[in-house]
GROMACS .gro file of C-alpha atoms in nm:
model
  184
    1UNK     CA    1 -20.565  -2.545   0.578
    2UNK     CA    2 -20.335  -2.819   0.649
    3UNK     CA    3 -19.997  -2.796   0.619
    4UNK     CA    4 -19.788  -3.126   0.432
    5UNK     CA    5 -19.459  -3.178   0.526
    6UNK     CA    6 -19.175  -3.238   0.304
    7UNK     CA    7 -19.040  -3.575   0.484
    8UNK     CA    8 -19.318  -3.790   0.309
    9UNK     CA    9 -19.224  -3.605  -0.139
   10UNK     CA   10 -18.871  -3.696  -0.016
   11UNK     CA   11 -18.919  -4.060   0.111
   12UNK     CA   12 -19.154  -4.079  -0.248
   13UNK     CA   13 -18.901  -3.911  -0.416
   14UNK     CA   14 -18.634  -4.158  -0.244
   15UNK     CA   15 -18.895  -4.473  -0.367
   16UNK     CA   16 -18.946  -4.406  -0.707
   17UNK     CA   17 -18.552  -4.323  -0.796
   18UNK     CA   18 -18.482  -4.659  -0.597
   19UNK     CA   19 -18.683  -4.895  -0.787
   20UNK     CA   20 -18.614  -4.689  -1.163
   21UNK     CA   21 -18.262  -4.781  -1.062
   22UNK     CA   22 -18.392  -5.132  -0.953
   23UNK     CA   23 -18.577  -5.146  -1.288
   24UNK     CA   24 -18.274  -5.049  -1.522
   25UNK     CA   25 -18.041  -5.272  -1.338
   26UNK     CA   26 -18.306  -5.594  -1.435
   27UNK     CA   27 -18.349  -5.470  -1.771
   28UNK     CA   28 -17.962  -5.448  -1.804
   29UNK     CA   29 -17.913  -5.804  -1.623
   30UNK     CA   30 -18.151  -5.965  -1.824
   31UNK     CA   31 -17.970  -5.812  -2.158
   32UNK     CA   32 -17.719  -5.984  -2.034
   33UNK     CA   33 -17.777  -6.330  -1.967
   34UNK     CA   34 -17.983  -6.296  -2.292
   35UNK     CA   35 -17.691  -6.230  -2.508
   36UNK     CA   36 -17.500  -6.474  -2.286
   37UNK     CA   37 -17.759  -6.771  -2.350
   38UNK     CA   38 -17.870  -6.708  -2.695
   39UNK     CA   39 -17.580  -6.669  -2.913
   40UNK     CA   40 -17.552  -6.964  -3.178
   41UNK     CA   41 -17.212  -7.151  -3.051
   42UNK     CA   42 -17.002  -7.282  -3.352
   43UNK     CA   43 -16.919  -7.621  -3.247
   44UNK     CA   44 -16.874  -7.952  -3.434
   45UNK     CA   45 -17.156  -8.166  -3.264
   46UNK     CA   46 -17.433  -8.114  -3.022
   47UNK     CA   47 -17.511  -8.326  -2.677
   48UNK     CA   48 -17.852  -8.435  -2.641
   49UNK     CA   49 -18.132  -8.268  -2.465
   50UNK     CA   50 -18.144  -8.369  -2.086
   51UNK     CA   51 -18.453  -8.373  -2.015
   52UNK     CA   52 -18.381  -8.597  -1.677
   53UNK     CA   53 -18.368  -8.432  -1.344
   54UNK     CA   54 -18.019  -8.401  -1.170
   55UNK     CA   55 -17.835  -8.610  -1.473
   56UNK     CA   56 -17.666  -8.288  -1.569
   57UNK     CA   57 -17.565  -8.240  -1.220
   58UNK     CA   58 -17.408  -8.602  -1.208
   59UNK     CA   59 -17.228  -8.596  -1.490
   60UNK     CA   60 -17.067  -8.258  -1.343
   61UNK     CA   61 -16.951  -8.421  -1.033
   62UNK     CA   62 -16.832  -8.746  -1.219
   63UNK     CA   63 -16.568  -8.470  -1.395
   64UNK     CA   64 -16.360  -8.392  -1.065
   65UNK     CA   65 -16.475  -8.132  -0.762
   66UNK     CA   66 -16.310  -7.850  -0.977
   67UNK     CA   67 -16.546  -7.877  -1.277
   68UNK     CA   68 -16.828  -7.959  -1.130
   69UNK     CA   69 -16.829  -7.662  -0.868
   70UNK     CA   70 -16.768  -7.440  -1.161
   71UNK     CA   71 -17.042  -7.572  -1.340
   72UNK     CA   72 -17.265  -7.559  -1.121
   73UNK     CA   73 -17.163  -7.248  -0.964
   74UNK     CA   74 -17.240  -7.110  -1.342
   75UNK     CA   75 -17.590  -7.253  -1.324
   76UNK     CA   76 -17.652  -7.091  -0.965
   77UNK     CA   77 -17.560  -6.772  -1.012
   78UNK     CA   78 -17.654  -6.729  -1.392
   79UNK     CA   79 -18.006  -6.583  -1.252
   80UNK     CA   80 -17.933  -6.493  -0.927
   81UNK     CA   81 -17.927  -6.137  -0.953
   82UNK     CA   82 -18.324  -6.144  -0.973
   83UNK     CA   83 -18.350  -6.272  -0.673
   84UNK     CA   84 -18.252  -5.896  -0.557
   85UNK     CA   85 -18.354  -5.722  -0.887
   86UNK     CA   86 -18.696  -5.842  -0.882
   87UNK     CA   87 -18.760  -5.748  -0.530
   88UNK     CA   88 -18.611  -5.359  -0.612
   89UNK     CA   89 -18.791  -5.288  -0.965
   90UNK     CA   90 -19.102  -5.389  -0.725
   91UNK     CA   91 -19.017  -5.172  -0.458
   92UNK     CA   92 -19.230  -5.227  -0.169
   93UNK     CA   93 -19.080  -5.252   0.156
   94UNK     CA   94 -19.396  -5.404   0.369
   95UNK     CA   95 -19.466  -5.711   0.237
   96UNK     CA   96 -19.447  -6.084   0.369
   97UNK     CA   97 -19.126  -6.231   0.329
   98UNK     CA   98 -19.300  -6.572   0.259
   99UNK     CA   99 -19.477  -6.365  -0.052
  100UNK     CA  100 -19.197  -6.221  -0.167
  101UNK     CA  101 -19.013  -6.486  -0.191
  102UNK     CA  102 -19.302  -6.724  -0.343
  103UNK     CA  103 -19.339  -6.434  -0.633
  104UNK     CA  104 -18.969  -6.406  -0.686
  105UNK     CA  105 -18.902  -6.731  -0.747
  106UNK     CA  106 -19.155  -6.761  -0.918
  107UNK     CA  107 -19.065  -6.534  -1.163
  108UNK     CA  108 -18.726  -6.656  -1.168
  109UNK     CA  109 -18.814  -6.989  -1.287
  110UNK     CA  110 -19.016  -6.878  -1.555
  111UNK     CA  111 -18.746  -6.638  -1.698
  112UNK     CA  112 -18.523  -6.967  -1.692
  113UNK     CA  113 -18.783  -7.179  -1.863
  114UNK     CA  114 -18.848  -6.902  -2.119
  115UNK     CA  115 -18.471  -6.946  -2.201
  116UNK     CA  116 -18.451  -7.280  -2.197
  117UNK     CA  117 -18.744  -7.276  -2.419
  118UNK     CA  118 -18.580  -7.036  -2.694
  119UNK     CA  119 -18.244  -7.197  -2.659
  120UNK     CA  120 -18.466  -7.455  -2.841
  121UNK     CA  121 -18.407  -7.255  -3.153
  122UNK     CA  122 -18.044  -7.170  -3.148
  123UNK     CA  123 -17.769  -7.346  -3.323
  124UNK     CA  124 -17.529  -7.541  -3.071
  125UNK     CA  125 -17.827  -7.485  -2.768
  126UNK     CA  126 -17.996  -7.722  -2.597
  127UNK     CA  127 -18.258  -7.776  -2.333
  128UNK     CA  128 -18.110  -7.844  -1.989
  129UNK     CA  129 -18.352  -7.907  -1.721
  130UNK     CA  130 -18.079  -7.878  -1.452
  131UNK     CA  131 -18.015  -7.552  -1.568
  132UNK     CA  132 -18.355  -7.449  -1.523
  133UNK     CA  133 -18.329  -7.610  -1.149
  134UNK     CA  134 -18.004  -7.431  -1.086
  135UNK     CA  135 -18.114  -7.109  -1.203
  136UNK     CA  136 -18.457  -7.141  -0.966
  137UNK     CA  137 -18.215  -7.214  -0.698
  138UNK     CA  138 -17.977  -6.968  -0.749
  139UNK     CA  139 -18.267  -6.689  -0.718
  140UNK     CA  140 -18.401  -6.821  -0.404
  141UNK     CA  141 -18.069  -6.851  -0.249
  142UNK     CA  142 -17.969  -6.478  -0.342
  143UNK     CA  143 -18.320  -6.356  -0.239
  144UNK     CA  144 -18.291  -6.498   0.087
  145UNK     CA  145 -17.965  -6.367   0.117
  146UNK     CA  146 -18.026  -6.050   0.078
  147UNK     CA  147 -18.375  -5.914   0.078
  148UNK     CA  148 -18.478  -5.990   0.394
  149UNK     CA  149 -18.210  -5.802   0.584
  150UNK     CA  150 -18.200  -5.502   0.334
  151UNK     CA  151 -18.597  -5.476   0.377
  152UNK     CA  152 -18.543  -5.462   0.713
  153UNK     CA  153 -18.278  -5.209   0.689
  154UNK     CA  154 -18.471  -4.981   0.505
  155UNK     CA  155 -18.732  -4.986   0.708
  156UNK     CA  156 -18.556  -4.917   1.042
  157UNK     CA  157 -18.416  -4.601   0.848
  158UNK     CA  158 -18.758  -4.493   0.735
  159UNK     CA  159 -18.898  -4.491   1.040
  160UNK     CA  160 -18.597  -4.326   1.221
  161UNK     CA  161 -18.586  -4.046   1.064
  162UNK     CA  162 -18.910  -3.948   0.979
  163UNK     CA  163 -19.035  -3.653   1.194
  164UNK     CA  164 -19.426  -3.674   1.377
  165UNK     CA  165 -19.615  -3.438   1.177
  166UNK     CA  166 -19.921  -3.235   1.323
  167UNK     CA  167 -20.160  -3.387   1.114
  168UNK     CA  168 -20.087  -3.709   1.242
  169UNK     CA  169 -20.118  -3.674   1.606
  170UNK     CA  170 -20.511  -3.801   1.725
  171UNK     CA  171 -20.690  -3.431   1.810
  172UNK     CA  172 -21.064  -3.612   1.815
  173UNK     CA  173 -21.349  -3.630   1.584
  174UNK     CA  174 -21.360  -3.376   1.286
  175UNK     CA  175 -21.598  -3.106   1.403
  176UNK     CA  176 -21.970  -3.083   1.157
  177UNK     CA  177 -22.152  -2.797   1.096
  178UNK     CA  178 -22.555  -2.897   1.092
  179UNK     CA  179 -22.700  -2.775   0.735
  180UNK     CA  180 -22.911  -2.475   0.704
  181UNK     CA  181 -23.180  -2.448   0.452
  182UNK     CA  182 -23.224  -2.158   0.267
  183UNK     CA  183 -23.543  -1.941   0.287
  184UNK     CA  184 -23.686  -1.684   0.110
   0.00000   0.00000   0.00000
């Protein structure tokens, strides 16, 4: 009988706490920028959808370097956190970067069209098209800040500290007993 070793339960152990912490942190972020992008605003009037790429952006930097980095800095980092978030809840640490980053912001621009989409329906909102662009930006930026070194990271220390078990040394081919038939 062959013996398992404890190193691999702990490093599963280790996987599944790290992404249910990955996943309640998301859950909690998205909360979040829900509550802060869908409450009705009370205001007097209403600016017009823009529905024309970078015009938002323009009219940010026409109002001084001061505004315009804050608003724009708003629109990066409004969805940034998925761009770690969504890499944790998933939790796999062997994956293409290229792939990982295709599927994250991937995701992240369809969370920021889905609220630009029900911001359609809420006094004092409007669409903003360079808010979905910022958003999309701001995941990509924090998901190549971060993920690729951290991946890394963890998997130096997985493979550090993990001990060579028995089992997994190469001993030759599995030995076969020939069948007998039985006879009366």
């Amino acid at each position: 009988m062959q013996r398992q070793g404890s190193g691999g339960s702990a490093a599963i152990r280790f996987r599944i706490g790290f992404r249910a912490v990955g996943f309640v942190l998301l859950l909690a972020h998205l909360v979040l920028v829900g509550w802060l992008t869908l409450r009705p605003l009370d205001v007097m009037w209403v600016n017009a959808d823009n529905l024309e790429p970078f015009a938002g952006i323009k009219a940010d930097l026409a109002l001084g370097a001061a505004e315009a980095a804050r608003r724009i800095g708003e629109g990066l980092l409004l969805l940034a956190p998925l761009g770690v978030l969504l890499p944790v809840a998933g939790g796999r640490l062997d994956v293409s970067p290229w792939a990982s980053l295709a599927r994250t912001v991937a995701a992240g621009a369809l969370v920021s069209l889905a609220i630009e989409l029900l911001q359609t329906v809420v006094p004092g909102r409007v669409v903003d098209v360079d808010a979905l662009l910022l958003n999309t930006v701001g995941v990509a930026l924090a998901h190549l800040a971060v993920v690729p070194a951290a991946r890394a990271r963890l998997r130096r220390g997985a493979g550090r500290g993990r001990p060579v078990r028995r089992e997994e040394t190469s001993q030759g081919a599995t030995p076969t007993i020939p069948r007998v038939g039985i006879a009366p």
